[in-house]
Coordinates of C-alpha atoms in Angstrom, one line a residue:
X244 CA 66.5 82.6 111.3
X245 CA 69.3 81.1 108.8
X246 CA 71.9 80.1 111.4
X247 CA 74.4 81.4 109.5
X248 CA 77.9 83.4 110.2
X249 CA 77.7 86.9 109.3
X250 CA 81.3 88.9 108.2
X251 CA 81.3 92.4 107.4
X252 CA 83.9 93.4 104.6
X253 CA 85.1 96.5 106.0
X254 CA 86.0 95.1 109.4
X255 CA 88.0 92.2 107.9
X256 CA 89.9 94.8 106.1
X257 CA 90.7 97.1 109.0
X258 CA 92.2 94.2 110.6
X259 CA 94.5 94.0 108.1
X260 CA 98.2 95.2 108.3
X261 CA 98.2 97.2 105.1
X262 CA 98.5 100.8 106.6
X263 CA 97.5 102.3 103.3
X264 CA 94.6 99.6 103.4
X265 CA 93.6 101.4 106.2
X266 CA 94.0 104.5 104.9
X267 CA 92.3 104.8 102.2
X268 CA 89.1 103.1 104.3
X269 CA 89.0 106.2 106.6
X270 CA 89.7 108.7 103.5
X271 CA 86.3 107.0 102.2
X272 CA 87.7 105.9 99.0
X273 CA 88.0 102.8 97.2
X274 CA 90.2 99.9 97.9
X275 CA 92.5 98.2 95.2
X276 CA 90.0 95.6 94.2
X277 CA 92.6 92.9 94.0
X278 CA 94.1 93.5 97.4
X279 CA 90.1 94.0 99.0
X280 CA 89.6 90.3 97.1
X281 CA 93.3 88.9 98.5
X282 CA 92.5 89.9 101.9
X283 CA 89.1 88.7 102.4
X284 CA 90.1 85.4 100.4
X285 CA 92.5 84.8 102.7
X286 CA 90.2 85.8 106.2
X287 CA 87.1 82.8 104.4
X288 CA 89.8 80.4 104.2
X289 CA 91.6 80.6 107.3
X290 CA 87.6 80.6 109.1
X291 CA 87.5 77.6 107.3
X292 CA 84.1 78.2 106.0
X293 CA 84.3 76.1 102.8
X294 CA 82.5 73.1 104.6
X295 CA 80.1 75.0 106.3
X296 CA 76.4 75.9 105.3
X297 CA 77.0 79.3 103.7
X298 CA 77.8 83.2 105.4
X299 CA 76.3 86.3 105.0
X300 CA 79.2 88.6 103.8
X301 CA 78.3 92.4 104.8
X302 CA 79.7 94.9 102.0
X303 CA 81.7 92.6 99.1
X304 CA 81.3 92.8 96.0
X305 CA 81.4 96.5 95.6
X306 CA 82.7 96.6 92.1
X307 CA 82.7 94.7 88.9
X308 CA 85.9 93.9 89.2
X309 CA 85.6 92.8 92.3
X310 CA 83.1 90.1 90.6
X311 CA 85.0 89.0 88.2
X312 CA 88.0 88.1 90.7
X313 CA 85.4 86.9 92.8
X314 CA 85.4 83.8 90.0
X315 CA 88.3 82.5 90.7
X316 CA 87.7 81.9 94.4
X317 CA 86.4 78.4 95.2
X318 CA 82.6 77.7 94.3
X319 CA 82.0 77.5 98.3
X320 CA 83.5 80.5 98.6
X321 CA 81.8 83.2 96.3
X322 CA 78.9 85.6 96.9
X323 CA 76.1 83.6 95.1
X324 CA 72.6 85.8 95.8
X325 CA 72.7 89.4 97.1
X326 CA 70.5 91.6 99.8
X327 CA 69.6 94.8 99.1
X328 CA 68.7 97.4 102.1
X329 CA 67.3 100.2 100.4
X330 CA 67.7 103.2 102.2
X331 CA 67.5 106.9 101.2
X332 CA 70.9 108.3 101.5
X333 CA 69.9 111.3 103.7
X334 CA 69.3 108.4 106.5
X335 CA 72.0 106.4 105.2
X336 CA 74.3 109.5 106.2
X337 CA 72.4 110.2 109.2
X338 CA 73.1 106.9 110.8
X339 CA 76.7 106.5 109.9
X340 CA 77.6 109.7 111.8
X341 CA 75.4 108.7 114.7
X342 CA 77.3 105.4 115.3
X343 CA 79.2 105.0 118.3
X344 CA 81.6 102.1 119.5
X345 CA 81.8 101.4 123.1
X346 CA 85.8 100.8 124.8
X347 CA 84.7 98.7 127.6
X348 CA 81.5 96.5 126.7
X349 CA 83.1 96.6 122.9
X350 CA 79.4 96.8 121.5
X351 CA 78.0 99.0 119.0
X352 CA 75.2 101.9 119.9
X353 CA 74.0 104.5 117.6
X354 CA 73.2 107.9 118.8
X355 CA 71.2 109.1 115.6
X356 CA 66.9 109.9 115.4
X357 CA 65.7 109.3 111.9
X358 CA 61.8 110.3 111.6
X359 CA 61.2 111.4 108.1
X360 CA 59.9 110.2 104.9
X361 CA 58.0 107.1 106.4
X362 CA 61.4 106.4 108.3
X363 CA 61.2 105.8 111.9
X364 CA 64.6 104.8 113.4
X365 CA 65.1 106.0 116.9
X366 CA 68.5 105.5 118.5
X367 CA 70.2 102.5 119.2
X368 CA 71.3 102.9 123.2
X369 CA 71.7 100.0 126.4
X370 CA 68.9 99.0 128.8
X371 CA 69.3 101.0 131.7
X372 CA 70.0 97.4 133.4
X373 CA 72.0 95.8 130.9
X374 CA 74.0 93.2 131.7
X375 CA 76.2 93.3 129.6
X376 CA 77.1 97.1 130.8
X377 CA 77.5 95.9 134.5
X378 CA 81.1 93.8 132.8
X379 CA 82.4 97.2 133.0
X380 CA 85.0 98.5 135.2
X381 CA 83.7 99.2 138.9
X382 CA 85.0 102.5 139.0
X383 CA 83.1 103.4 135.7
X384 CA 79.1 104.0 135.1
X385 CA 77.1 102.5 132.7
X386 CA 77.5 103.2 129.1
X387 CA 75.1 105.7 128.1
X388 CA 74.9 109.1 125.3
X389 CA 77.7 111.4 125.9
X390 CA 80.3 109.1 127.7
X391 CA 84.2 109.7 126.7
X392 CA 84.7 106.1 126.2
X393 CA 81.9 106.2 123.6
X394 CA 84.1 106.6 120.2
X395 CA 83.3 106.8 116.8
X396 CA 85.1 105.7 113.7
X397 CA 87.6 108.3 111.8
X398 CA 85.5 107.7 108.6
X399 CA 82.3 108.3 110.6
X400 CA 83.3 112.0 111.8
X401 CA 83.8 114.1 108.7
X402 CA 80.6 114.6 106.9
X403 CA 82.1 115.0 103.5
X404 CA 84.1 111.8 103.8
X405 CA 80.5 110.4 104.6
X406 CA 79.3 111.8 101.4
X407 CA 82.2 110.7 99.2
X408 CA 81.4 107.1 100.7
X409 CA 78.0 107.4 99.9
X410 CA 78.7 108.1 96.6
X411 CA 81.2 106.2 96.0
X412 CA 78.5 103.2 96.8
X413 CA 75.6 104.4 94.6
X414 CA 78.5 104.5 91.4
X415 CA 78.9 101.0 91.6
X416 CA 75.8 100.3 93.1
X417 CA 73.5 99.8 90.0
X418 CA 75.8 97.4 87.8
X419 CA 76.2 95.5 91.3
X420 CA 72.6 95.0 91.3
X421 CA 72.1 94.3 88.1
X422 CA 74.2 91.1 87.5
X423 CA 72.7 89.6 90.6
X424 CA 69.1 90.8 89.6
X425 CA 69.2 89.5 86.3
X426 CA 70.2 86.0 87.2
X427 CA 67.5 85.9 89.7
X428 CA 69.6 85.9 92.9
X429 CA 68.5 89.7 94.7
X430 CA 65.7 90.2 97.4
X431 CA 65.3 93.9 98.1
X432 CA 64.4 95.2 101.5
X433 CA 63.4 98.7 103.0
X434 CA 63.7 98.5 106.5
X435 CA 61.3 101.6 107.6
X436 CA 61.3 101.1 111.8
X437 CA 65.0 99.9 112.6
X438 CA 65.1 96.9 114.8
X439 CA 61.2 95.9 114.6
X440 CA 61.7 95.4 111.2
X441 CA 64.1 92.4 111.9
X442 CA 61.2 89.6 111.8
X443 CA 59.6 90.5 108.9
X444 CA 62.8 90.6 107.0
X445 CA 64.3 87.7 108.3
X446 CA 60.5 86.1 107.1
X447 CA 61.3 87.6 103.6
X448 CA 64.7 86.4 103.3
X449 CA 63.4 82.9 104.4
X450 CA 60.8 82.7 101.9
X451 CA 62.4 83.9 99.2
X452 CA 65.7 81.1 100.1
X453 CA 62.9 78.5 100.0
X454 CA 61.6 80.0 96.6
X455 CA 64.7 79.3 95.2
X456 CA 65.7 76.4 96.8
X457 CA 62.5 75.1 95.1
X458 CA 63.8 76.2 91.6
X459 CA 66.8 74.1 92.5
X460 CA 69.3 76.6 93.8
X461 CA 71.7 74.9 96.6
X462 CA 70.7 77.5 99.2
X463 CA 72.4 75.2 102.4
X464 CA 75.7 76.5 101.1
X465 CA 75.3 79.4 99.5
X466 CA 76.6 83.0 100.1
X467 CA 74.6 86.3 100.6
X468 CA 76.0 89.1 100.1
X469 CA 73.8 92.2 102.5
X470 CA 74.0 95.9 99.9
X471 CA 73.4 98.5 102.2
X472 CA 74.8 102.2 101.8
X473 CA 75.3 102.4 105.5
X474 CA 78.3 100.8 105.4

């Protein structure tokens, strides 16, 4: 309902050359703040996005630090408000290992059931006659649960590199949320159902951009940052 790009940190940095970059994302660790800031600095500018009417930016800031060099990016540039998915991490964790990547359609399924605690998220899987699927190469069937071309990230298939990840996220988590919740600029969300969720939180992100577009924030060419420990 925004019309506007989405970018997800994590995959801007994998496509960087940095091996250790790379590294240290599968490990589950932290990257150097400055060379996480550098890199997706230099992915915003090249996309030319400066003009445009604002970008959701999935995973950045993760750190204070990470705010602070944030400043000296162009106005345009910089994470103005911040999303917040609240999820438990015990679903959070659930549905990070149940991700799956396929090599031929180049979409992403999730093979994970989550029905617990008022949380109803049932797996992510094709149509039986999706479309997309039928690009596939003839001599291959349709993607489907417990196909060898389904693959799953490295930092997906450990569970304590899961963990670390997780808590890596929740230590910086509550000064992140802080500085953008004391200026006014975070809308929390608890998606309980998955993908039927999608409407009313797309309603609740609109309403609360209009809210503040009322109190005279610029929200045409802003940027959102979108918090979630799933990432």
């Amino acid at each position: 309902c925004l019309n506007i790009p989405l970018f997800t940190a994590s995959s801007i940095l994998r496509q960087s050359s940095s091996l250790d970059l790379t590294r240290r994302i599968d490990s589950g660790g932290l990257v150097d703040c400055p060379l996480v800031c550098d890199t997706l600095l230099g992915f915003l500018e090249r996309r030319h996005v400066e003009g445009s009417h604002g970008f959701l930016l999935d995973g950045f800031p993760r750190t204070l630090l990470q705010i602070e060099l944030m400043k000296k990016w162009p106005n345009a540039l910089r994470v103005h408000a911040a999303i917040q998915v609240d999820v438990p991490d015990h679903v959070c964790q659930t549905k990070m290992m149940g991700r799956r990547t396929c090599e031929y359609c180049h979409r992403g399924f999730n093979v994970a059931n989550v029905d617990t605690g008022g949380f109803h998220l049932p797996p992510l899987l094709p149509n039986k006659n999706d479309p997309e699927c039928a690009k596939m190469s003839s001599n291959k069937p349709r993607c489907g649960p417990g196909v060898d071309w389904w693959t799953k990230r490295k930092d997906d298939s450990d569970p304590k590199v899961v963990e670390q990840r997780i808590r890596l996220y929740r230590q910086h988590e509550g000064p992140i949320l802080k500085y953008y919740e004391q200026s006014g600029q975070l809308l929390s969300f608890t998606p309980r159902r998955g993908k039927p969720d999608i409407p009313r939180m797309q309603n609740e992100l609109q309403k609360w951009r209009d809210d503040r577009q009322g109190q005279g924030y610029d929200t045409k060419r802003e940027t959102l940052q979108k918090r979630s420990c799933r990432r």
